[in-house]
């Protein structure tokens, strides 16, 4: 008896937008403060962090993507999610760089809340995700410094008020 079913071949589109993310509240099982989110043409994406490297599809409730405002993501089965899927909805506040994220996992009735800050990465078309997290983090260090400054600044502002 075969355990494999029909297959589908997908092609990842070329990068059309990218964001450096800095989380200020995270899902405990994925404690990666930084991530690079690469939006691709045709509605595919790649996300990389110190512990994630997977693909999926996205749809934006608003256009254009620069800046994104309300985007839904569905990861494809990957080792990152125990060979299962995960759904994420991110709502961005372009004026502050802040975002909220709702994570839904199969079989869990309560969504997980996360939030942080995002900045656009220059020249997304030049991103080659096969280079991996460490190389891309170094290449886009300026974007990660900008997003980290937003996150640190918001922590200071919230503790003052």
PDB file of C-alpha atoms in Angstrom:
ATOM      1  CA  UNK A   1       0.000   0.000   0.000  1.00  0.00           C
ATOM      2  CA  UNK A   2       1.408   3.378  -0.995  1.00  0.00           C
ATOM      3  CA  UNK A   3       1.522   6.113   1.635  1.00  0.00           C
ATOM      4  CA  UNK A   4       2.043   8.868  -0.885  1.00  0.00           C
ATOM      5  CA  UNK A   5      -0.758  10.562  -2.712  1.00  0.00           C
ATOM      6  CA  UNK A   6      -0.960  12.866  -5.676  1.00  0.00           C
ATOM      7  CA  UNK A   7       1.629  15.623  -5.760  1.00  0.00           C
ATOM      8  CA  UNK A   8       1.562  19.244  -6.819  1.00  0.00           C
ATOM      9  CA  UNK A   9       4.543  21.154  -8.127  1.00  0.00           C
ATOM     10  CA  UNK A  10       4.790  24.778  -7.056  1.00  0.00           C
ATOM     11  CA  UNK A  11       7.214  27.412  -8.222  1.00  0.00           C
ATOM     12  CA  UNK A  12       8.302  30.108  -5.818  1.00  0.00           C
ATOM     13  CA  UNK A  13       7.923  33.503  -7.459  1.00  0.00           C
ATOM     14  CA  UNK A  14      10.687  36.079  -7.536  1.00  0.00           C
ATOM     15  CA  UNK A  15      10.894  38.324  -4.442  1.00  0.00           C
ATOM     16  CA  UNK A  16       8.758  41.464  -4.771  1.00  0.00           C
ATOM     17  CA  UNK A  17       8.855  42.812  -1.206  1.00  0.00           C
ATOM     18  CA  UNK A  18      10.685  41.949   2.008  1.00  0.00           C
ATOM     19  CA  UNK A  19      10.532  42.968   5.644  1.00  0.00           C
ATOM     20  CA  UNK A  20      12.887  42.686   8.572  1.00  0.00           C
ATOM     21  CA  UNK A  21      10.777  41.702  11.599  1.00  0.00           C
ATOM     22  CA  UNK A  22      11.599  42.186  15.259  1.00  0.00           C
ATOM     23  CA  UNK A  23       9.191  40.460  17.649  1.00  0.00           C
ATOM     24  CA  UNK A  24       8.446  41.937  21.059  1.00  0.00           C
ATOM     25  CA  UNK A  25       5.993  39.153  22.012  1.00  0.00           C
ATOM     26  CA  UNK A  26       6.481  35.648  20.648  1.00  0.00           C
ATOM     27  CA  UNK A  27       4.930  32.183  20.587  1.00  0.00           C
ATOM     28  CA  UNK A  28       6.914  30.211  23.172  1.00  0.00           C
ATOM     29  CA  UNK A  29       7.701  27.327  20.791  1.00  0.00           C
ATOM     30  CA  UNK A  30       9.201  29.757  18.247  1.00  0.00           C
ATOM     31  CA  UNK A  31      11.327  32.150  20.325  1.00  0.00           C
ATOM     32  CA  UNK A  32      13.098  33.804  17.402  1.00  0.00           C
ATOM     33  CA  UNK A  33      13.177  37.562  17.940  1.00  0.00           C
ATOM     34  CA  UNK A  34      14.199  38.388  14.365  1.00  0.00           C
ATOM     35  CA  UNK A  35      12.981  37.130  10.992  1.00  0.00           C
ATOM     36  CA  UNK A  36      13.222  38.011   7.316  1.00  0.00           C
ATOM     37  CA  UNK A  37       9.881  37.791   5.526  1.00  0.00           C
ATOM     38  CA  UNK A  38      10.153  37.630   1.726  1.00  0.00           C
ATOM     39  CA  UNK A  39       6.972  38.151  -0.296  1.00  0.00           C
ATOM     40  CA  UNK A  40       7.142  36.590  -3.761  1.00  0.00           C
ATOM     41  CA  UNK A  41       5.136  37.200  -6.887  1.00  0.00           C
ATOM     42  CA  UNK A  42       2.308  34.763  -7.433  1.00  0.00           C
ATOM     43  CA  UNK A  43       1.392  34.831  -3.731  1.00  0.00           C
ATOM     44  CA  UNK A  44       4.232  32.710  -2.340  1.00  0.00           C
ATOM     45  CA  UNK A  45       6.543  33.638   0.539  1.00  0.00           C
ATOM     46  CA  UNK A  46       9.634  32.529   2.393  1.00  0.00           C
ATOM     47  CA  UNK A  47      10.432  33.290   6.023  1.00  0.00           C
ATOM     48  CA  UNK A  48      13.841  32.818   7.580  1.00  0.00           C
ATOM     49  CA  UNK A  49      14.988  33.232  11.180  1.00  0.00           C
ATOM     50  CA  UNK A  50      17.501  31.536  13.466  1.00  0.00           C
ATOM     51  CA  UNK A  51      15.112  28.562  13.698  1.00  0.00           C
ATOM     52  CA  UNK A  52      12.765  28.788  10.724  1.00  0.00           C
ATOM     53  CA  UNK A  53      13.120  28.386   6.992  1.00  0.00           C
ATOM     54  CA  UNK A  54       9.854  27.587   5.262  1.00  0.00           C
ATOM     55  CA  UNK A  55       7.542  28.628   2.460  1.00  0.00           C
ATOM     56  CA  UNK A  56       3.867  29.215   2.044  1.00  0.00           C
ATOM     57  CA  UNK A  57       1.332  31.446   0.362  1.00  0.00           C
ATOM     58  CA  UNK A  58       0.026  34.901   1.177  1.00  0.00           C
ATOM     59  CA  UNK A  59      -2.828  37.201   0.224  1.00  0.00           C
ATOM     60  CA  UNK A  60      -3.020  40.895   1.039  1.00  0.00           C
ATOM     61  CA  UNK A  61      -6.280  42.645   1.868  1.00  0.00           C
ATOM     62  CA  UNK A  62      -4.695  45.883   0.665  1.00  0.00           C
ATOM     63  CA  UNK A  63      -2.583  46.918  -2.283  1.00  0.00           C
ATOM     64  CA  UNK A  64       0.076  47.895  -2.946  1.00  0.00           C
ATOM     65  CA  UNK A  65       2.386  45.939  -0.654  1.00  0.00           C
ATOM     66  CA  UNK A  66       4.603  48.901   0.152  1.00  0.00           C
ATOM     67  CA  UNK A  67       3.748  49.129   2.938  1.00  0.00           C
ATOM     68  CA  UNK A  68       1.709  46.012   3.745  1.00  0.00           C
ATOM     69  CA  UNK A  69      -1.307  46.623   5.987  1.00  0.00           C
ATOM     70  CA  UNK A  70      -3.273  43.353   6.403  1.00  0.00           C
ATOM     71  CA  UNK A  71      -1.803  40.093   5.109  1.00  0.00           C
ATOM     72  CA  UNK A  72      -2.821  36.468   5.652  1.00  0.00           C
ATOM     73  CA  UNK A  73      -0.232  33.689   5.370  1.00  0.00           C
ATOM     74  CA  UNK A  74      -0.587  29.908   5.221  1.00  0.00           C
ATOM     75  CA  UNK A  75       2.590  27.920   5.681  1.00  0.00           C
ATOM     76  CA  UNK A  76       3.027  24.757   3.688  1.00  0.00           C
ATOM     77  CA  UNK A  77       3.865  21.550   5.568  1.00  0.00           C
ATOM     78  CA  UNK A  78       7.457  21.828   6.776  1.00  0.00           C
ATOM     79  CA  UNK A  79       9.781  20.615   9.482  1.00  0.00           C
ATOM     80  CA  UNK A  80       9.286  24.029  11.117  1.00  0.00           C
ATOM     81  CA  UNK A  81       5.681  23.066  11.925  1.00  0.00           C
ATOM     82  CA  UNK A  82       6.127  19.310  12.496  1.00  0.00           C
ATOM     83  CA  UNK A  83       5.184  18.567   8.864  1.00  0.00           C
ATOM     84  CA  UNK A  84       1.887  20.406   9.352  1.00  0.00           C
ATOM     85  CA  UNK A  85       0.612  23.873   8.444  1.00  0.00           C
ATOM     86  CA  UNK A  86       0.144  27.115  10.344  1.00  0.00           C
ATOM     87  CA  UNK A  87      -1.944  30.201   9.560  1.00  0.00           C
ATOM     88  CA  UNK A  88      -0.758  33.708  10.372  1.00  0.00           C
ATOM     89  CA  UNK A  89      -2.559  37.016   9.949  1.00  0.00           C
ATOM     90  CA  UNK A  90      -0.416  40.122  10.301  1.00  0.00           C
ATOM     91  CA  UNK A  91      -1.867  43.611  10.626  1.00  0.00           C
ATOM     92  CA  UNK A  92       0.661  46.402  10.151  1.00  0.00           C
ATOM     93  CA  UNK A  93       0.536  50.024  11.313  1.00  0.00           C
ATOM     94  CA  UNK A  94       2.728  51.675   8.657  1.00  0.00           C
ATOM     95  CA  UNK A  95       2.903  54.965  10.570  1.00  0.00           C
ATOM     96  CA  UNK A  96       4.666  53.330  13.562  1.00  0.00           C
ATOM     97  CA  UNK A  97       6.145  50.169  12.026  1.00  0.00           C
ATOM     98  CA  UNK A  98       4.237  48.050  14.571  1.00  0.00           C
ATOM     99  CA  UNK A  99       2.410  44.837  13.702  1.00  0.00           C
ATOM    100  CA  UNK A 100       0.182  42.337  15.447  1.00  0.00           C
ATOM    101  CA  UNK A 101       0.138  38.688  14.455  1.00  0.00           C
ATOM    102  CA  UNK A 102      -2.459  36.027  15.080  1.00  0.00           C
ATOM    103  CA  UNK A 103      -1.129  32.471  14.812  1.00  0.00           C
ATOM    104  CA  UNK A 104      -3.558  29.585  14.340  1.00  0.00           C
ATOM    105  CA  UNK A 105      -2.397  25.993  14.590  1.00  0.00           C
ATOM    106  CA  UNK A 106      -4.407  22.916  13.546  1.00  0.00           C
ATOM    107  CA  UNK A 107      -6.486  21.500  16.386  1.00  0.00           C
ATOM    108  CA  UNK A 108      -5.935  24.482  18.701  1.00  0.00           C
ATOM    109  CA  UNK A 109      -9.096  26.489  19.290  1.00  0.00           C
ATOM    110  CA  UNK A 110      -7.302  29.479  20.807  1.00  0.00           C
ATOM    111  CA  UNK A 111      -5.090  31.560  18.507  1.00  0.00           C
ATOM    112  CA  UNK A 112      -1.645  32.682  19.654  1.00  0.00           C
ATOM    113  CA  UNK A 113      -0.960  36.415  19.738  1.00  0.00           C
ATOM    114  CA  UNK A 114       2.375  37.877  18.779  1.00  0.00           C
ATOM    115  CA  UNK A 115       3.518  41.379  17.933  1.00  0.00           C
ATOM    116  CA  UNK A 116       6.517  43.447  17.026  1.00  0.00           C
ATOM    117  CA  UNK A 117       7.866  45.843  14.428  1.00  0.00           C
ATOM    118  CA  UNK A 118       8.657  45.632  10.720  1.00  0.00           C
ATOM    119  CA  UNK A 119      10.640  47.676   8.220  1.00  0.00           C
ATOM    120  CA  UNK A 120      10.921  47.184   4.480  1.00  0.00           C
ATOM    121  CA  UNK A 121      14.160  45.754   3.126  1.00  0.00           C
ATOM    122  CA  UNK A 122      15.758  47.544   0.176  1.00  0.00           C
ATOM    123  CA  UNK A 123      16.087  45.801  -3.183  1.00  0.00           C
ATOM    124  CA  UNK A 124      13.989  42.689  -2.438  1.00  0.00           C
ATOM    125  CA  UNK A 125      14.527  41.407  -5.987  1.00  0.00           C
ATOM    126  CA  UNK A 126      18.164  40.693  -5.140  1.00  0.00           C
ATOM    127  CA  UNK A 127      17.332  38.389  -2.215  1.00  0.00           C
ATOM    128  CA  UNK A 128      18.383  34.767  -2.713  1.00  0.00           C
ATOM    129  CA  UNK A 129      16.797  32.835   0.154  1.00  0.00           C
ATOM    130  CA  UNK A 130      18.985  29.795  -0.531  1.00  0.00           C
ATOM    131  CA  UNK A 131      21.840  31.781   1.041  1.00  0.00           C
ATOM    132  CA  UNK A 132      20.186  31.164   4.423  1.00  0.00           C
ATOM    133  CA  UNK A 133      19.443  33.200   7.513  1.00  0.00           C
ATOM    134  CA  UNK A 134      22.967  34.038   8.658  1.00  0.00           C
ATOM    135  CA  UNK A 135      24.082  35.423   5.287  1.00  0.00           C
ATOM    136  CA  UNK A 136      20.866  37.382   4.704  1.00  0.00           C
ATOM    137  CA  UNK A 137      20.833  38.741   8.270  1.00  0.00           C
ATOM    138  CA  UNK A 138      24.326  40.094   7.691  1.00  0.00           C
ATOM    139  CA  UNK A 139      23.495  41.501   4.273  1.00  0.00           C
ATOM    140  CA  UNK A 140      20.454  43.367   5.632  1.00  0.00           C
ATOM    141  CA  UNK A 141      21.972  44.435   8.955  1.00  0.00           C
ATOM    142  CA  UNK A 142      20.885  48.054   8.397  1.00  0.00           C
ATOM    143  CA  UNK A 143      17.209  47.062   8.130  1.00  0.00           C
ATOM    144  CA  UNK A 144      17.531  44.909  11.249  1.00  0.00           C
ATOM    145  CA  UNK A 145      19.190  47.795  13.114  1.00  0.00           C
ATOM    146  CA  UNK A 146      16.294  50.095  12.116  1.00  0.00           C
ATOM    147  CA  UNK A 147      13.622  47.613  13.198  1.00  0.00           C
ATOM    148  CA  UNK A 148      15.433  46.850  16.460  1.00  0.00           C
ATOM    149  CA  UNK A 149      15.554  50.579  17.232  1.00  0.00           C
ATOM    150  CA  UNK A 150      11.766  50.743  16.788  1.00  0.00           C
ATOM    151  CA  UNK A 151      11.298  47.769  19.142  1.00  0.00           C
ATOM    152  CA  UNK A 152      13.661  49.140  21.783  1.00  0.00           C
ATOM    153  CA  UNK A 153      12.125  52.610  21.483  1.00  0.00           C
ATOM    154  CA  UNK A 154       8.628  51.252  22.022  1.00  0.00           C
ATOM    155  CA  UNK A 155       9.718  49.365  25.143  1.00  0.00           C
ATOM    156  CA  UNK A 156      11.133  52.572  26.594  1.00  0.00           C
ATOM    157  CA  UNK A 157       8.014  54.537  25.684  1.00  0.00           C
ATOM    158  CA  UNK A 158       5.672  51.976  27.256  1.00  0.00           C
ATOM    159  CA  UNK A 159       7.637  51.857  30.492  1.00  0.00           C
ATOM    160  CA  UNK A 160       7.483  55.636  30.798  1.00  0.00           C
ATOM    161  CA  UNK A 161       3.710  55.833  30.563  1.00  0.00           C
TER     162      UNK A 161
END
